[in-house]
Coordinates of N, CA and C in Angstrom, one line a residue:
Chain A
M1 N 88.1 89.0 104.6 CA 89.0 89.9 105.3 C 89.1 91.3 104.6
I2 N 89.0 92.3 105.3 CA 89.1 93.7 104.8 C 90.3 94.4 105.4
K3 N 91.1 95.0 104.5 CA 92.2 95.8 105.1 C 91.9 97.3 105.0
I4 N 92.2 98.1 106.0 CA 92.0 99.5 105.9 C 93.4 100.2 106.0
V5 N 93.6 101.2 105.1 CA 94.8 102.0 105.2 C 94.3 103.4 105.4
A6 N 94.5 104.0 106.6 CA 94.0 105.3 107.0 C 95.2 106.2 107.2
K7 N 95.5 107.0 106.3 CA 96.7 107.9 106.3 C 96.3 109.2 107.0
N8 N 97.1 109.7 107.9 CA 96.9 111.0 108.5 C 98.1 111.8 108.5
T9 N 98.0 113.1 108.3 CA 99.1 114.0 108.5 C 98.9 114.9 109.7
V10 N 99.8 114.8 110.6 CA 99.7 115.5 111.9 C 99.9 117.0 111.8
K11 N 99.1 117.8 112.5 CA 99.3 119.2 112.6 C 100.6 119.4 113.4
E12 N 101.4 120.4 112.9 CA 102.7 120.8 113.5 C 102.5 120.9 115.1
G13 N 103.4 120.2 115.8 CA 103.5 120.3 117.2 C 102.4 119.5 118.0
K14 N 101.6 118.7 117.3 CA 100.5 118.0 117.9 C 100.7 116.5 118.0
K15 N 101.9 116.0 117.6 CA 102.1 114.6 117.5 C 102.1 113.9 118.8
E16 N 102.7 114.4 119.9 CA 102.7 113.8 121.2 C 101.2 113.6 121.7
E17 N 100.5 114.7 121.6 CA 99.1 114.7 122.1 C 98.3 113.7 121.3
L18 N 98.6 113.6 120.0 CA 97.9 112.7 119.1 C 98.2 111.2 119.4
L19 N 99.4 110.9 119.7 CA 99.8 109.6 120.0 C 99.2 109.0 121.2
L20 N 98.9 109.9 122.2 CA 98.2 109.5 123.4 C 96.8 109.0 123.1
L21 N 96.1 109.8 122.3 CA 94.8 109.4 121.9 C 94.8 108.1 121.1
I22 N 95.8 108.0 120.2 CA 95.8 106.9 119.3 C 96.2 105.6 120.1
K23 N 97.0 105.7 121.1 CA 97.4 104.6 121.9 C 96.1 103.9 122.5
E24 N 95.2 104.7 123.0 CA 94.0 104.1 123.6 C 93.1 103.5 122.5
L25 N 93.1 104.1 121.3 CA 92.3 103.6 120.2 C 92.9 102.3 119.7
V26 N 94.2 102.2 119.6 CA 94.8 101.0 119.2 C 94.6 99.8 120.1
D27 N 94.8 100.1 121.4 CA 94.6 99.0 122.4 C 93.1 98.5 122.4
K28 N 92.2 99.4 122.4 CA 90.8 99.0 122.5 C 90.3 98.4 121.1
S29 N 90.8 98.8 120.0 CA 90.4 98.2 118.7 C 91.0 96.8 118.6
R30 N 92.2 96.6 119.0 CA 92.8 95.3 118.9 C 92.0 94.3 119.8
A31 N 91.3 94.7 120.8 CA 90.6 93.9 121.7 C 89.2 93.5 121.1
E32 N 88.8 94.1 120.1 CA 87.5 93.9 119.5 C 87.5 92.5 118.8
E33 N 86.3 91.8 118.9 CA 86.2 90.4 118.4 C 86.6 90.3 116.9
G34 N 86.1 91.3 116.1 CA 86.3 91.2 114.7 C 87.6 91.7 114.2
N35 N 88.5 92.1 115.1 CA 89.8 92.7 114.6 C 90.8 91.6 114.4
I36 N 91.6 91.7 113.3 CA 92.7 90.8 113.0 C 94.0 91.4 113.4
S37 N 94.2 92.7 112.9 CA 95.4 93.4 113.3 C 95.1 94.9 113.2
Y38 N 95.9 95.7 114.0 CA 95.6 97.1 114.0 C 96.9 97.8 114.4
D39 N 97.6 98.3 113.4 CA 98.9 98.9 113.6 C 98.9 100.4 113.3
L40 N 99.6 101.2 114.1 CA 99.9 102.6 113.7 C 101.3 102.6 113.3
C41 N 101.5 103.2 112.1 CA 102.8 103.2 111.4 C 103.2 104.7 111.1
E42 N 104.5 104.9 111.1 CA 105.0 106.3 110.8 C 105.8 106.2 109.5
D43 N 105.5 107.1 108.6 CA 106.2 107.2 107.3 C 107.7 107.5 107.6
I44 N 108.6 106.6 107.0 CA 110.0 106.7 107.2 C 110.5 108.0 106.7
N45 N 109.9 108.5 105.6 CA 110.4 109.8 105.0 C 109.6 111.0 105.4
D46 N 108.6 110.9 106.3 CA 107.9 112.1 106.8 C 107.3 111.7 108.1
S47 N 107.9 112.1 109.2 CA 107.5 111.7 110.5 C 106.2 112.3 110.9
N48 N 105.6 113.2 110.1 CA 104.3 113.7 110.4 C 103.2 112.9 109.8
V49 N 103.5 111.9 109.0 CA 102.5 111.0 108.4 C 102.4 109.8 109.3
L50 N 101.2 109.6 109.9 CA 100.9 108.5 110.7 C 99.8 107.7 110.1
T51 N 100.0 106.5 109.8 CA 99.0 105.7 109.1 C 98.6 104.4 109.8
F52 N 97.2 104.3 109.9 CA 96.7 103.0 110.5 C 96.7 102.0 109.4
I53 N 97.2 100.8 109.6 CA 97.1 99.7 108.7 C 96.4 98.6 109.5
E54 N 95.2 98.3 109.1 CA 94.3 97.5 109.9 C 93.8 96.3 109.1
E55 N 93.4 95.2 109.8 CA 92.8 94.1 109.1 C 91.6 93.7 110.0
W56 N 90.4 93.5 109.3 CA 89.2 93.2 110.0 C 88.6 91.9 109.3
K57 N 87.8 91.2 110.1 CA 87.3 89.9 109.5 C 86.4 90.2 108.4
D58 N 85.5 91.2 108.5 CA 84.5 91.5 107.4 C 83.9 92.9 107.7
Q59 N 83.0 93.3 106.8 CA 82.4 94.7 106.9 C 81.6 94.8 108.2
D60 N 81.0 93.7 108.6 CA 80.2 93.8 109.9 C 81.1 94.1 111.1
A61 N 82.3 93.6 111.1 CA 83.3 93.9 112.2 C 83.6 95.4 112.1
I62 N 83.8 95.9 110.9 CA 84.1 97.3 110.8 C 82.9 98.2 111.2
D63 N 81.7 97.8 110.8 CA 80.5 98.6 111.2 C 80.4 98.6 112.8
K64 N 80.7 97.5 113.4 CA 80.7 97.4 114.9 C 81.8 98.3 115.5
H65 N 82.9 98.3 114.8 CA 84.1 99.1 115.3 C 83.7 100.6 115.3
N66 N 83.1 101.0 114.1 CA 82.8 102.4 114.0 C 81.7 102.9 114.9
A67 N 81.0 101.9 115.6 CA 80.0 102.3 116.5 C 80.4 102.2 118.0
T68 N 81.6 101.7 118.2 CA 82.1 101.5 119.6 C 82.3 102.9 120.3
E69 N 82.2 102.8 121.6 CA 82.4 104.0 122.4 C 83.8 104.7 122.2
H70 N 84.8 103.8 122.1 CA 86.2 104.4 121.9 C 86.3 105.0 120.6
F71 N 85.7 104.4 119.5 CA 85.9 105.0 118.2 C 85.1 106.3 118.1
T72 N 83.9 106.4 118.6 CA 83.1 107.6 118.4 C 83.6 108.7 119.3
R73 N 84.3 108.4 120.4 CA 84.8 109.4 121.3 C 86.2 109.9 120.7
L74 N 87.1 109.0 120.3 CA 88.5 109.3 120.0 C 88.7 109.8 118.6
V75 N 88.0 109.2 117.6 CA 88.3 109.6 116.2 C 88.0 111.1 115.9
P76 N 87.0 111.7 116.4 CA 86.8 113.2 116.2 C 88.0 113.9 116.8
K77 N 88.4 113.5 118.0 CA 89.6 114.2 118.6 C 90.8 114.1 117.8
I78 N 91.0 112.8 117.3 CA 92.2 112.6 116.5 C 92.1 113.4 115.2
G79 N 91.0 113.5 114.6 CA 90.8 114.3 113.4 C 91.1 115.7 113.6
A80 N 90.8 116.2 114.8 CA 91.1 117.7 115.0 C 92.6 118.0 115.1
L81 N 93.4 116.9 115.2 CA 94.8 117.1 115.3 C 95.5 116.8 114.0
T82 N 94.8 116.5 113.0 CA 95.4 116.2 111.7 C 94.9 117.1 110.6
I83 N 95.7 117.1 109.5 CA 95.4 118.0 108.3 C 94.6 117.2 107.3
A84 N 93.4 117.8 107.0 CA 92.5 117.0 106.1 C 93.2 116.7 104.7
E85 N 93.9 117.7 104.1 CA 94.4 117.4 102.8 C 95.4 116.2 102.8
G86 N 96.1 116.1 103.9 CA 97.1 115.0 103.9 C 96.6 113.7 104.5
S87 N 95.3 113.6 104.5 CA 94.7 112.4 105.1 C 93.8 111.7 104.1
E88 N 93.8 110.3 104.2 CA 93.0 109.6 103.2 C 92.7 108.2 103.8
I89 N 91.5 107.7 103.6 CA 91.2 106.4 104.1 C 90.7 105.5 103.0
R90 N 91.2 104.3 102.9 CA 90.8 103.4 101.8 C 90.6 102.0 102.4
L91 N 89.5 101.3 102.0 CA 89.2 100.0 102.4 C 89.5 99.0 101.2
Y92 N 90.2 97.9 101.5 CA 90.7 97.0 100.5 C 90.3 95.6 100.7
T93 N 90.1 94.8 99.6 CA 90.0 93.4 99.7 C 91.3 92.8 99.1
K94 N 91.7 91.7 99.5 CA 92.9 91.1 99.0 C 92.6 90.4 97.6
V95 N 93.4 90.7 96.6 CA 93.2 90.2 95.3 C 94.2 89.0 95.0
L96 N 95.4 89.3 95.3 CA 96.5 88.3 95.1 C 97.3 88.2 96.4
Chain B
M1 N 111.1 95.6 111.2 CA 110.1 95.3 110.1 C 109.7 96.6 109.4
I2 N 109.6 96.6 108.1 CA 109.2 97.8 107.4 C 108.0 97.4 106.6
K3 N 106.9 98.3 106.6 CA 105.7 98.1 105.8 C 105.8 99.0 104.6
I4 N 105.4 98.5 103.5 CA 105.3 99.4 102.3 C 103.8 99.4 101.8
V5 N 103.3 100.6 101.5 CA 102.0 100.7 100.9 C 102.2 101.4 99.6
A6 N 102.0 100.7 98.5 CA 102.2 101.2 97.2 C 100.9 101.2 96.4
K7 N 100.3 102.4 96.3 CA 99.0 102.5 95.7 C 99.2 102.8 94.2
N8 N 98.4 102.2 93.4 CA 98.5 102.4 91.9 C 97.1 102.6 91.4
T9 N 96.9 103.5 90.5 CA 95.6 103.6 89.8 C 95.8 103.1 88.3
V10 N 95.0 102.1 88.0 CA 95.2 101.4 86.7 C 94.6 102.3 85.5
K11 N 95.3 102.3 84.4 CA 94.8 102.9 83.2 C 93.6 102.2 82.7
E12 N 92.6 102.9 82.2 CA 91.3 102.3 81.8 C 91.6 101.2 80.8
G13 N 91.0 100.0 81.0 CA 91.1 98.9 80.1 C 92.4 98.1 80.3
K14 N 93.2 98.4 81.2 CA 94.6 97.7 81.3 C 94.6 96.8 82.5
K15 N 93.5 96.6 83.2 CA 93.6 95.9 84.5 C 94.0 94.4 84.3
E16 N 93.4 93.8 83.4 CA 93.7 92.3 83.2 C 95.1 92.1 82.9
E17 N 95.6 92.9 81.9 CA 97.0 92.8 81.5 C 97.9 93.1 82.8
L18 N 97.5 94.1 83.6 CA 98.3 94.4 84.7 C 98.4 93.3 85.8
L19 N 97.2 92.7 86.0 CA 97.1 91.6 87.0 C 98.0 90.4 86.6
L20 N 98.2 90.2 85.3 CA 99.1 89.1 84.9 C 100.6 89.4 85.3
L21 N 101.0 90.6 85.1 CA 102.3 91.1 85.5 C 102.5 91.0 87.0
I22 N 101.4 91.5 87.7 CA 101.5 91.6 89.1 C 101.6 90.2 89.8
K23 N 100.8 89.3 89.2 CA 100.8 87.9 89.7 C 102.2 87.3 89.8
E24 N 103.0 87.5 88.7 CA 104.4 87.0 88.7 C 105.2 87.7 89.8
L25 N 105.0 89.0 89.9 CA 105.8 89.8 90.9 C 105.4 89.4 92.3
V26 N 104.1 89.2 92.6 CA 103.7 88.7 93.9 C 104.3 87.4 94.3
D27 N 104.2 86.4 93.4 CA 104.7 85.1 93.6 C 106.2 85.1 93.9
K28 N 107.0 85.8 93.1 CA 108.4 85.8 93.2 C 108.9 86.6 94.5
S29 N 108.1 87.7 94.8 CA 108.5 88.5 95.9 C 108.2 87.8 97.2
R30 N 107.2 87.0 97.3 CA 106.9 86.2 98.5 C 107.9 85.2 98.7
A31 N 108.6 84.8 97.7 CA 109.6 83.7 97.8 C 110.9 84.3 98.3
E32 N 111.1 85.6 98.3 CA 112.3 86.2 98.8 C 112.6 86.0 100.3
E33 N 113.8 85.8 100.6 CA 114.2 85.5 102.0 C 113.7 86.6 103.0
G34 N 113.8 87.8 102.6 CA 113.5 88.9 103.5 C 112.1 89.3 103.5
N35 N 111.2 88.7 102.8 CA 109.8 89.1 102.7 C 109.0 88.4 103.8
I36 N 108.1 89.2 104.5 CA 107.2 88.7 105.5 C 105.8 88.5 104.9
S37 N 105.3 89.5 104.2 CA 104.1 89.4 103.5 C 104.1 90.3 102.3
Y38 N 103.2 89.9 101.3 CA 103.2 90.7 100.0 C 101.9 90.5 99.4
D39 N 100.9 91.5 99.7 CA 99.6 91.3 99.2 C 99.2 92.4 98.2
L40 N 98.4 92.0 97.2 CA 97.9 93.0 96.2 C 96.4 93.1 96.6
C41 N 96.0 94.3 96.8 CA 94.6 94.6 97.3 C 93.9 95.6 96.4
E42 N 92.6 95.4 96.3 CA 91.8 96.3 95.5 C 90.9 97.2 96.3
D43 N 90.8 98.5 96.0 CA 90.0 99.4 96.8 C 88.5 99.0 96.6
I44 N 87.8 98.8 97.7 CA 86.4 98.4 97.7 C 85.6 99.5 96.9
N45 N 86.0 100.7 97.0 CA 85.2 101.8 96.4 C 85.7 102.3 95.1
D46 N 86.8 101.7 94.6 CA 87.3 102.1 93.3 C 88.1 101.0 92.7
S47 N 87.5 100.2 91.9 CA 88.2 98.9 91.4 C 89.4 99.2 90.6
N48 N 89.7 100.4 90.2 CA 90.9 100.7 89.5 C 92.1 101.1 90.4
V49 N 91.8 101.1 91.7 CA 93.0 101.3 92.6 C 93.4 100.0 93.1
L50 N 94.7 99.7 92.8 CA 95.3 98.4 93.2 C 96.5 98.7 94.1
T51 N 96.5 98.3 95.3 CA 97.6 98.7 96.2 C 98.3 97.5 96.8
F52 N 99.6 97.5 96.7 CA 100.5 96.5 97.3 C 100.6 96.9 98.8
I53 N 100.3 96.0 99.7 CA 100.6 96.1 101.1 C 101.6 95.0 101.5
E54 N 102.8 95.5 101.8 CA 103.9 94.6 102.0 C 104.6 94.7 103.3
E55 N 105.2 93.6 103.8 CA 106.0 93.7 105.0 C 107.3 93.0 104.7
W56 N 108.4 93.7 105.1 CA 109.8 93.2 104.9 C 110.6 93.2 106.2
K57 N 111.5 92.3 106.3 CA 112.3 92.2 107.6 C 113.0 93.5 107.9
D58 N 113.6 94.2 106.9 CA 114.4 95.4 107.1 C 114.7 96.1 105.8
Q59 N 115.4 97.2 105.8 CA 115.7 97.9 104.6 C 116.6 97.1 103.7
D60 N 117.5 96.3 104.3 CA 118.4 95.5 103.4 C 117.6 94.5 102.6
A61 N 116.5 94.0 103.1 CA 115.6 93.1 102.4 C 114.9 93.8 101.2
I62 N 114.6 95.1 101.5 CA 113.9 95.9 100.4 C 114.9 96.2 99.3
D63 N 116.2 96.6 99.8 CA 117.2 96.9 98.8 C 117.5 95.7 97.9
K64 N 117.5 94.5 98.5 CA 117.7 93.3 97.7 C 116.6 93.0 96.7
H65 N 115.3 93.3 97.3 CA 114.1 93.1 96.5 C 114.1 94.0 95.2
N66 N 114.5 95.3 95.5 CA 114.5 96.2 94.4 C 115.6 95.9 93.3
A67 N 116.5 95.0 93.7 CA 117.6 94.7 92.7 C 117.3 93.3 92.0
T68 N 116.3 92.7 92.4 CA 116.0 91.3 91.8 C 115.6 91.5 90.3
E69 N 115.8 90.3 89.6 CA 115.5 90.3 88.2 C 114.0 90.6 88.0
H70 N 113.2 89.9 88.8 CA 111.7 90.1 88.6 C 111.3 91.5 88.9
F71 N 111.8 92.2 89.9 CA 111.5 93.6 90.2 C 111.9 94.5 89.1
T72 N 113.1 94.4 88.6 CA 113.7 95.3 87.6 C 113.0 95.1 86.3
R73 N 112.6 93.9 86.0 CA 111.9 93.6 84.7 C 110.4 94.0 84.8
L74 N 109.7 93.7 85.9 CA 108.3 93.8 85.9 C 107.8 95.2 86.3
V75 N 108.5 95.9 87.3 CA 108.0 97.1 87.8 C 107.8 98.2 86.7
P76 N 108.8 98.4 85.8 CA 108.6 99.4 84.8 C 107.4 99.0 83.9
K77 N 107.2 97.7 83.6 CA 106.0 97.4 82.8 C 104.7 97.7 83.5
I78 N 104.7 97.4 84.8 CA 103.5 97.7 85.7 C 103.3 99.2 85.7
G79 N 104.4 100.0 85.8 CA 104.3 101.4 85.9 C 103.6 102.0 84.6
A80 N 103.9 101.3 83.5 CA 103.4 101.8 82.2 C 101.9 101.7 82.1
L81 N 101.3 100.8 82.9 CA 99.9 100.5 82.9 C 99.1 101.3 84.0
T82 N 99.8 102.2 84.7 CA 99.2 102.9 85.8 C 99.3 104.4 85.6
I83 N 98.5 105.1 86.3 CA 98.4 106.6 86.2 C 99.2 107.2 87.3
A84 N 100.2 108.0 86.9 CA 101.2 108.6 87.9 C 100.5 109.3 89.0
E85 N 99.5 110.2 88.7 CA 98.8 111.0 89.7 C 98.2 110.2 90.8
G86 N 97.6 109.1 90.3 CA 96.9 108.2 91.3 C 97.7 107.2 92.0
S87 N 99.0 107.4 91.9 CA 99.9 106.4 92.5 C 100.8 107.0 93.6
E88 N 101.1 106.2 94.6 CA 101.9 106.8 95.7 C 102.5 105.6 96.4
I89 N 103.8 105.7 96.8 CA 104.5 104.7 97.6 C 105.0 105.3 98.9
R90 N 104.7 104.6 100.0 CA 105.2 105.1 101.3 C 105.8 103.9 102.1
L91 N 106.9 104.1 102.8 CA 107.5 103.1 103.6 C 107.3 103.5 105.1
Y92 N 106.9 102.5 105.9 CA 106.5 102.8 107.2 C 107.2 101.9 108.3
T93 N 107.4 102.4 109.4 CA 107.8 101.6 110.6 C 106.6 101.6 111.5
K94 N 106.5 100.5 112.2 CA 105.3 100.4 113.2 C 105.7 101.2 114.5
V95 N 104.7 102.0 114.9 CA 104.9 102.8 116.1 C 104.1 102.3 117.3
L96 N 102.9 101.9 117.0 CA 102.1 101.3 118.1 C 101.5 100.0 117.5

């Protein structure tokens, strides 16, 4: 199992537009065979920080996800509404 | 439900010592009434980045956690083995 934490900082005034794009991505990603969980979360202390916390069966599932129509269409659009400096993506394996 | 992502960067050569401290913290935190999940994860691309990905029932459960004997004893010791610049803690609520 691989966990992904993908932190994004939204550009001022773009949150509503961004959430519409993300809603479609969340729904279609959860439907993928290799997905375990796929949540969009908001930082309690900074409402402009929106972070995906995801769980995937393995790297193959992630590779397939990254090649889906919804990912390749939506992720660039999402990226255009976020601030690069405040964004970070990390892939994790569970240790304990 | 509140998710916590607490990213830590380990000081060079301190990983083994740190994992022993964390093991106790993980076991005792999972046993707490308000805990849903409490995982320690390692960054696939940087083995010195160790991140707690936690789920708690609510803020009250987190407040109780932060006041436990194991938290107050272990967290300062864990902090001493990590690099401040590479560490970050964020609390999240699920949006989608």
